[in-house]
PDB file of C-alpha atoms and ligand atoms in Angstrom:
ATOM      1  CA  MET A  14      64.833  96.731  65.985  1.00  0.00           C
ATOM      2  CA  ARG A  15      63.418  97.545  69.485  1.00  0.00           C
ATOM      3  CA  ILE A  16      65.822  97.290  72.483  1.00  0.00           C
ATOM      4  CA  VAL A  17      64.768  97.572  76.086  1.00  0.00           C
ATOM      5  CA  ALA A  18      67.458  99.257  78.232  1.00  0.00           C
ATOM      6  CA  ALA A  19      67.481  97.283  81.422  1.00  0.00           C
ATOM      7  CA  THR A  20      68.411 100.245  83.856  1.00  0.00           C
ATOM      8  CA  ASN A  21      66.540 102.426  86.380  1.00  0.00           C
ATOM      9  CA  ASN A  22      69.083 105.216  85.736  1.00  0.00           C
ATOM     10  CA  VAL A  23      67.462 107.796  83.491  1.00  0.00           C
ATOM     11  CA  ASN A  24      70.792 109.322  82.688  1.00  0.00           C
ATOM     12  CA  LYS A  25      72.051 106.156  81.259  1.00  0.00           C
ATOM     13  CA  VAL A  26      68.889 105.811  79.088  1.00  0.00           C
ATOM     14  CA  ARG A  27      69.404 109.314  77.717  1.00  0.00           C
ATOM     15  CA  GLU A  28      73.081 108.502  76.778  1.00  0.00           C
ATOM     16  CA  ILE A  29      72.106 105.184  75.266  1.00  0.00           C
ATOM     17  CA  LYS A  30      69.332 106.698  73.162  1.00  0.00           C
ATOM     18  CA  LYS A  31      71.594 109.449  71.897  1.00  0.00           C
ATOM     19  CA  ILE A  32      73.974 106.944  70.418  1.00  0.00           C
ATOM     20  CA  PHE A  33      71.680 104.156  69.244  1.00  0.00           C
ATOM     21  CA  GLU A  34      68.631 105.904  67.883  1.00  0.00           C
ATOM     22  CA  PRO A  35      70.498 107.662  65.094  1.00  0.00           C
ATOM     23  CA  LEU A  36      71.801 104.191  64.209  1.00  0.00           C
ATOM     24  CA  GLY A  37      68.250 103.062  63.484  1.00  0.00           C
ATOM     25  CA  PHE A  38      67.443 101.308  66.774  1.00  0.00           C
ATOM     26  CA  GLU A  39      64.381 102.053  68.868  1.00  0.00           C
ATOM     27  CA  VAL A  40      65.476 102.189  72.498  1.00  0.00           C
ATOM     28  CA  VAL A  41      62.949 102.187  75.334  1.00  0.00           C
ATOM     29  CA  SER A  42      63.694 102.145  79.047  1.00  0.00           C
ATOM     30  CA  GLN A  43      62.551  99.280  81.113  1.00  0.00           C
ATOM     31  CA  HIS A  44      60.077 101.723  82.846  1.00  0.00           C
ATOM     32  CA  GLU A  45      58.753 102.735  79.327  1.00  0.00           C
ATOM     33  CA  ALA A  46      58.383  98.976  78.546  1.00  0.00           C
ATOM     34  CA  GLY A  47      56.287  98.601  81.729  1.00  0.00           C
ATOM     35  CA  ILE A  48      58.890  96.378  83.439  1.00  0.00           C
ATOM     36  CA  ASP A  49      59.506  97.084  87.098  1.00  0.00           C
ATOM     37  CA  VAL A  50      62.476  95.256  88.443  1.00  0.00           C
ATOM     38  CA  ASP A  51      65.416  96.134  90.596  1.00  0.00           C
ATOM     39  CA  VAL A  52      68.144  93.435  90.298  1.00  0.00           C
ATOM     40  CA  GLU A  53      70.528  92.855  93.081  1.00  0.00           C
ATOM     41  CA  GLU A  54      74.038  93.389  91.745  1.00  0.00           C
ATOM     42  CA  THR A  55      75.745  90.469  93.463  1.00  0.00           C
ATOM     43  CA  GLY A  56      78.492  89.835  90.907  1.00  0.00           C
ATOM     44  CA  ARG A  57      82.089  90.724  91.616  1.00  0.00           C
ATOM     45  CA  THR A  58      82.759  91.867  87.985  1.00  0.00           C
ATOM     46  CA  PHE A  59      81.133  94.445  85.792  1.00  0.00           C
ATOM     47  CA  GLU A  60      80.421  91.755  83.205  1.00  0.00           C
ATOM     48  CA  ARG A  61      78.596  89.512  85.675  1.00  0.00           C
ATOM     49  CA  ASN A  62      76.448  92.292  86.868  1.00  0.00           C
ATOM     50  CA  ALA A  63      75.673  93.616  83.390  1.00  0.00           C
ATOM     51  CA  LEU A  64      74.569  90.087  82.463  1.00  0.00           C
ATOM     52  CA  LEU A  65      72.401  89.722  85.754  1.00  0.00           C
ATOM     53  CA  LYS A  66      70.525  92.865  84.918  1.00  0.00           C
ATOM     54  CA  ALA A  67      70.142  92.060  81.168  1.00  0.00           C
ATOM     55  CA  ARG A  68      68.912  88.458  81.855  1.00  0.00           C
ATOM     56  CA  ALA A  69      66.424  89.512  84.545  1.00  0.00           C
ATOM     57  CA  VAL A  70      64.667  91.923  82.081  1.00  0.00           C
ATOM     58  CA  ALA A  71      65.011  89.532  79.168  1.00  0.00           C
ATOM     59  CA  MET A  72      62.907  87.038  81.092  1.00  0.00           C
ATOM     60  CA  LEU A  73      60.115  89.536  81.291  1.00  0.00           C
ATOM     61  CA  CYS A  74      59.821  90.612  77.615  1.00  0.00           C
ATOM     62  CA  ASP A  75      60.171  89.449  73.939  1.00  0.00           C
ATOM     63  CA  ASP A  76      62.408  92.313  72.976  1.00  0.00           C
ATOM     64  CA  CYS A  77      66.218  92.594  72.582  1.00  0.00           C
ATOM     65  CA  VAL A  78      67.589  93.821  75.948  1.00  0.00           C
ATOM     66  CA  MET A  79      70.745  95.739  76.829  1.00  0.00           C
ATOM     67  CA  ALA A  80      72.162  96.594  80.284  1.00  0.00           C
ATOM     68  CA  ASP A  81      75.365  98.066  81.394  1.00  0.00           C
ATOM     69  CA  ASP A  82      77.333  97.932  84.648  1.00  0.00           C
ATOM     70  CA  SER A  83      79.701 100.697  85.092  1.00  0.00           C
ATOM     71  CA  GLY A  84      81.910 102.237  87.690  1.00  0.00           C
ATOM     72  CA  LEU A  85      84.889 104.305  88.568  1.00  0.00           C
ATOM     73  CA  CYS A  86      88.193 102.641  89.388  1.00  0.00           C
ATOM     74  CA  VAL A  87      90.662 104.804  91.150  1.00  0.00           C
ATOM     75  CA  GLU A  88      94.340 103.759  91.051  1.00  0.00           C
ATOM     76  CA  ALA A  89      95.347 105.081  94.369  1.00  0.00           C
ATOM     77  CA  LEU A  90      92.467 103.289  96.064  1.00  0.00           C
ATOM     78  CA  ASP A  91      93.376  99.900  94.543  1.00  0.00           C
ATOM     79  CA  GLY A  92      90.583 100.086  91.896  1.00  0.00           C
ATOM     80  CA  ARG A  93      87.808 101.142  94.364  1.00  0.00           C
ATOM     81  CA  PRO A  94      84.974 101.975  94.301  1.00  0.00           C
ATOM     82  CA  GLY A  95      84.812  99.781  91.157  1.00  0.00           C
ATOM     83  CA  VAL A  96      81.671  97.463  90.993  1.00  0.00           C
ATOM     84  CA  TYR A  97      80.654  99.166  94.303  1.00  0.00           C
ATOM     85  CA  SER A  98      80.533 102.626  92.741  1.00  0.00           C
ATOM     86  CA  ALA A  99      76.759 102.976  93.222  1.00  0.00           C
ATOM     87  CA  ARG A 100      76.797 101.809  96.946  1.00  0.00           C
ATOM     88  CA  TYR A 101      80.222 103.432  97.754  1.00  0.00           C
ATOM     89  CA  ALA A 102      78.726 105.886 100.350  1.00  0.00           C
ATOM     90  CA  GLY A 103      76.009 103.539 101.449  1.00  0.00           C
ATOM     91  CA  GLU A 104      72.783 102.416  99.955  1.00  0.00           C
ATOM     92  CA  GLY A 105      70.667 105.324  98.712  1.00  0.00           C
ATOM     93  CA  ALA A 106      73.480 107.929  99.056  1.00  0.00           C
ATOM     94  CA  SER A 107      73.173 110.891  96.744  1.00  0.00           C
ATOM     95  CA  ASP A 108      75.792 111.674  94.025  1.00  0.00           C
ATOM     96  CA  ALA A 109      77.059 114.572  96.195  1.00  0.00           C
ATOM     97  CA  GLN A 110      77.565 112.229  99.103  1.00  0.00           C
ATOM     98  CA  LYS A 111      79.569 109.741  97.014  1.00  0.00           C
ATOM     99  CA  ILE A 112      81.750 112.519  95.657  1.00  0.00           C
ATOM    100  CA  GLU A 113      82.286 113.947  99.154  1.00  0.00           C
ATOM    101  CA  LYS A 114      83.456 110.428 100.271  1.00  0.00           C
ATOM    102  CA  LEU A 115      85.694 110.005  97.265  1.00  0.00           C
ATOM    103  CA  LEU A 116      87.348 113.471  97.786  1.00  0.00           C
ATOM    104  CA  GLY A 117      87.766 112.713 101.462  1.00  0.00           C
ATOM    105  CA  GLU A 118      89.624 109.575 100.622  1.00  0.00           C
ATOM    106  CA  MET A 119      91.733 111.268  98.017  1.00  0.00           C
ATOM    107  CA  LYS A 120      92.709 114.181 100.208  1.00  0.00           C
ATOM    108  CA  ASP A 121      96.491 114.671 100.092  1.00  0.00           C
ATOM    109  CA  GLU A 122      96.778 111.826  97.486  1.00  0.00           C
ATOM    110  CA  LYS A 123      99.167 112.747  94.694  1.00  0.00           C
ATOM    111  CA  ASN A 124      98.201 109.925  92.322  1.00  0.00           C
ATOM    112  CA  ARG A 125      94.896 111.073  90.878  1.00  0.00           C
ATOM    113  CA  ARG A 126      94.637 108.514  87.962  1.00  0.00           C
ATOM    114  CA  ALA A 127      91.347 106.841  87.541  1.00  0.00           C
ATOM    115  CA  LYS A 128      89.225 105.189  84.841  1.00  0.00           C
ATOM    116  CA  PHE A 129      85.588 104.607  84.177  1.00  0.00           C
ATOM    117  CA  VAL A 130      84.712 101.192  83.058  1.00  0.00           C
ATOM    118  CA  THR A 131      81.596  99.813  81.429  1.00  0.00           C
ATOM    119  CA  SER A 132      80.504  96.210  80.591  1.00  0.00           C
ATOM    120  CA  MET A 133      77.567  96.197  78.157  1.00  0.00           C
ATOM    121  CA  ALA A 134      75.370  93.021  77.886  1.00  0.00           C
ATOM    122  CA  PHE A 135      73.042  92.540  74.985  1.00  0.00           C
ATOM    123  CA  ILE A 136      70.581  89.542  74.764  1.00  0.00           C
ATOM    124  CA  PHE A 137      68.507  88.668  71.685  1.00  0.00           C
ATOM    125  CA  PRO A 138      64.999  87.278  72.015  1.00  0.00           C
ATOM    126  CA  ASP A 139      66.380  83.824  71.137  1.00  0.00           C
ATOM    127  CA  GLY A 140      68.817  84.015  74.180  1.00  0.00           C
ATOM    128  CA  ARG A 141      72.036  84.732  72.292  1.00  0.00           C
ATOM    129  CA  GLU A 142      74.247  87.087  74.298  1.00  0.00           C
ATOM    130  CA  ILE A 143      76.930  89.681  73.442  1.00  0.00           C
ATOM    131  CA  VAL A 144      79.154  91.476  75.991  1.00  0.00           C
ATOM    132  CA  THR A 145      81.331  94.429  75.189  1.00  0.00           C
ATOM    133  CA  LYS A 146      83.537  96.692  77.218  1.00  0.00           C
ATOM    134  CA  GLY A 147      84.571 100.355  77.234  1.00  0.00           C
ATOM    135  CA  GLU A 148      87.024 102.358  79.257  1.00  0.00           C
ATOM    136  CA  VAL A 149      88.210 105.890  79.557  1.00  0.00           C
ATOM    137  CA  ASN A 150      91.171 107.199  81.413  1.00  0.00           C
ATOM    138  CA  GLY A 151      91.102 110.444  83.425  1.00  0.00           C
ATOM    139  CA  ARG A 152      91.953 111.914  86.857  1.00  0.00           C
ATOM    140  CA  ILE A 153      90.074 112.837  89.984  1.00  0.00           C
ATOM    141  CA  ILE A 154      90.100 116.585  90.539  1.00  0.00           C
ATOM    142  CA  ASP A 155      89.918 118.070  94.028  1.00  0.00           C
ATOM    143  CA  LYS A 156      86.522 119.821  93.676  1.00  0.00           C
ATOM    144  CA  PRO A 157      83.461 119.286  91.547  1.00  0.00           C
ATOM    145  CA  GLU A 158      83.315 121.199  88.235  1.00  0.00           C
ATOM    146  CA  GLY A 159      80.214 121.312  85.919  1.00  0.00           C
ATOM    147  CA  GLU A 160      76.582 120.582  86.094  1.00  0.00           C
ATOM    148  CA  ASN A 161      75.941 117.962  83.410  1.00  0.00           C
ATOM    149  CA  GLY A 162      76.022 114.190  83.587  1.00  0.00           C
ATOM    150  CA  PHE A 163      75.567 112.220  86.829  1.00  0.00           C
ATOM    151  CA  GLY A 164      77.417 110.224  89.400  1.00  0.00           C
ATOM    152  CA  TYR A 165      81.139 110.967  89.621  1.00  0.00           C
ATOM    153  CA  ASP A 166      81.130 113.193  86.437  1.00  0.00           C
ATOM    154  CA  PRO A 167      81.945 116.490  88.234  1.00  0.00           C
ATOM    155  CA  VAL A 168      85.196 115.140  89.606  1.00  0.00           C
ATOM    156  CA  PHE A 169      86.340 113.114  86.565  1.00  0.00           C
ATOM    157  CA  TYR A 170      88.645 115.213  84.415  1.00  0.00           C
ATOM    158  CA  CYS A 171      88.968 113.790  81.003  1.00  0.00           C
ATOM    159  CA  PRO A 172      92.176 114.789  79.231  1.00  0.00           C
ATOM    160  CA  GLU A 173      90.740 113.811  75.759  1.00  0.00           C
ATOM    161  CA  LEU A 174      88.026 116.482  76.176  1.00  0.00           C
ATOM    162  CA  GLY A 175      90.040 118.996  78.280  1.00  0.00           C
ATOM    163  CA  LYS A 176      87.215 119.177  80.851  1.00  0.00           C
ATOM    164  CA  THR A 177      85.312 117.163  83.319  1.00  0.00           C
ATOM    165  CA  PHE A 178      82.548 114.956  82.131  1.00  0.00           C
ATOM    166  CA  ALA A 179      80.019 117.180  83.904  1.00  0.00           C
ATOM    167  CA  GLN A 180      81.386 120.158  81.813  1.00  0.00           C
ATOM    168  CA  ALA A 181      80.761 118.120  78.628  1.00  0.00           C
ATOM    169  CA  ASP A 182      77.460 117.817  76.844  1.00  0.00           C
ATOM    170  CA  ASP A 183      76.066 114.363  76.118  1.00  0.00           C
ATOM    171  CA  ASP A 184      77.480 114.170  72.702  1.00  0.00           C
ATOM    172  CA  GLU A 185      81.025 115.113  73.854  1.00  0.00           C
ATOM    173  CA  LYS A 186      80.789 112.710  76.780  1.00  0.00           C
ATOM    174  CA  ASN A 187      79.571 109.918  74.604  1.00  0.00           C
ATOM    175  CA  SER A 188      82.297 110.350  72.006  1.00  0.00           C
ATOM    176  CA  VAL A 189      84.973 109.237  74.438  1.00  0.00           C
ATOM    177  CA  SER A 190      83.189 107.748  77.471  1.00  0.00           C
ATOM    178  CA  HIS A 191      83.359 104.227  78.772  1.00  0.00           C
ATOM    179  CA  ARG A 192      79.609 103.727  77.966  1.00  0.00           C
ATOM    180  CA  GLY A 193      80.004 105.449  74.460  1.00  0.00           C
ATOM    181  CA  ARG A 194      82.840 103.050  73.722  1.00  0.00           C
ATOM    182  CA  ALA A 195      81.117  99.947  74.953  1.00  0.00           C
ATOM    183  CA  LEU A 196      78.036 100.901  72.841  1.00  0.00           C
ATOM    184  CA  LYS A 197      80.058 101.508  69.638  1.00  0.00           C
ATOM    185  CA  ALA A 198      81.716  98.067  70.208  1.00  0.00           C
ATOM    186  CA  LEU A 199      78.310  96.611  70.629  1.00  0.00           C
ATOM    187  CA  TYR A 200      77.093  98.241  67.461  1.00  0.00           C
ATOM    188  CA  GLY A 201      80.031  96.795  65.579  1.00  0.00           C
ATOM    189  CA  GLU A 202      79.078  93.234  66.830  1.00  0.00           C
ATOM    190  CA  LEU A 203      75.364  93.705  66.122  1.00  0.00           C
ATOM    191  CA  LYS A 204      76.202  94.768  62.605  1.00  0.00           C
ATOM    192  CA  GLN A 205      77.976  91.478  61.965  1.00  0.00           C
ATOM    193  CA  VAL A 206      75.095  89.444  63.511  1.00  0.00           C
ATOM    194  CA  VAL A 207      72.099  91.309  61.969  1.00  0.00           C
ATOM    195  CA  GLY A 208      73.516  93.387  59.239  1.00  0.00           C
ATOM    196  CA  ASP A 209      72.968  97.223  58.947  1.00  0.00           C
ATOM    197  CA  LYS A 210      69.767  98.470  60.591  1.00  0.00           C
TER     198      LYS A 210
HETATM  199  P1  ITT B  26      71.403 100.546  86.917  1.00  0.00           P
HETATM  200  O1  ITT B  26      72.086  99.401  87.714  1.00  0.00           O
HETATM  201  O2  ITT B  26      69.858 100.523  87.119  1.00  0.00           O
HETATM  202  O3  ITT B  26      71.795 100.588  85.523  1.00  0.00           O
HETATM  203  P2  ITT B  26      73.049 102.237  88.485  1.00  0.00           P
HETATM  204  O4  ITT B  26      73.109 103.845  88.584  1.00  0.00           O
HETATM  205  O5  ITT B  26      73.045 101.509  89.631  1.00  0.00           O
HETATM  206  O6  ITT B  26      71.823 101.940  87.426  1.00  0.00           O
HETATM  207  P3  ITT B  26      75.626 101.133  87.834  1.00  0.00           P
HETATM  208  O7  ITT B  26      75.448 100.068  88.919  1.00  0.00           O
HETATM  209  O8  ITT B  26      76.152 100.671  86.496  1.00  0.00           O
HETATM  210  O9  ITT B  26      74.302 101.764  87.558  1.00  0.00           O
HETATM  211  O10 ITT B  26      76.647 102.344  88.206  1.00  0.00           O
HETATM  212  C1  ITT B  26      77.268 102.474  89.357  1.00  0.00           C
HETATM  213  C2  ITT B  26      77.466 103.778  89.730  1.00  0.00           C
HETATM  214  O11 ITT B  26      78.726 104.283  88.987  1.00  0.00           O
HETATM  215  C3  ITT B  26      76.492 104.877  89.275  1.00  0.00           C
HETATM  216  O12 ITT B  26      75.454 104.983  90.233  1.00  0.00           O
HETATM  217  C4  ITT B  26      77.282 106.144  89.251  1.00  0.00           C
HETATM  218  O13 ITT B  26      77.496 106.694  90.543  1.00  0.00           O
HETATM  219  C5  ITT B  26      78.617 105.662  88.649  1.00  0.00           C
HETATM  220  N1  ITT B  26      78.594 105.775  87.253  1.00  0.00           N
HETATM  221  C6  ITT B  26      78.342 104.859  86.350  1.00  0.00           C
HETATM  222  N2  ITT B  26      78.467 105.454  85.053  1.00  0.00           N
HETATM  223  C7  ITT B  26      78.856 106.738  85.219  1.00  0.00           C
HETATM  224  C8  ITT B  26      79.024 107.771  84.419  1.00  0.00           C
HETATM  225  O14 ITT B  26      78.965 107.674  83.052  1.00  0.00           O
HETATM  226  N3  ITT B  26      79.459 109.020  84.895  1.00  0.00           N
HETATM  227  C9  ITT B  26      79.515 109.123  86.232  1.00  0.00           C
HETATM  228  N4  ITT B  26      79.279 108.120  87.174  1.00  0.00           N
HETATM  229  C10 ITT B  26      79.030 106.935  86.707  1.00  0.00           C
END
């Protein structure tokens, strides 16, 4: 089964391929599928935005489509940046700028608890939809550690791995991450609908 990953984030595509291709799915990015669309994320929930992205690409192809909307929710910041994680430091800000803003807001804050959240939307060519979720708890450290991953990974310490997500390789991150968990839940639901691939 061919699945178009409806995202412009190449790091997400790499993580999705790593989990789904060994399961027998062919995953192509929307760019590889020749689809050029940048969906405005106007929803107030991860689920709503994941569906917006998936539906926009599903209208433009005959394949299965998946899209995720993810973000970092920090307890001391009342769940921010949350669904605004990509735009937290302004439109077009770099990962380094987002991290700098986060560490500035967290300066002197004792409660470092945070979680990454993903909503994963999947749409079949006949229009049927599946949405799954994944979360991972961790804490915000006070300076970036590690070179892998993307986004807020260098300041997200994951107790389950004993390191930041940026110190983990793709397989380690996928084994516990919000996106990895949402993808595994999706695989479980797909198996029920279409059987083993
Ligand atoms: P698409 O919408 O095209 O998929 P995006 O990067 O805008 O790409 P999101 O809206 O889902 O994706 O993500 C919001 C931001 O949350 C993202 O830009 C990162 O800064 C952060 N983020 C999401 N997943 C992450 C992860 O696994 N590790 C670190 N940061 C992540």
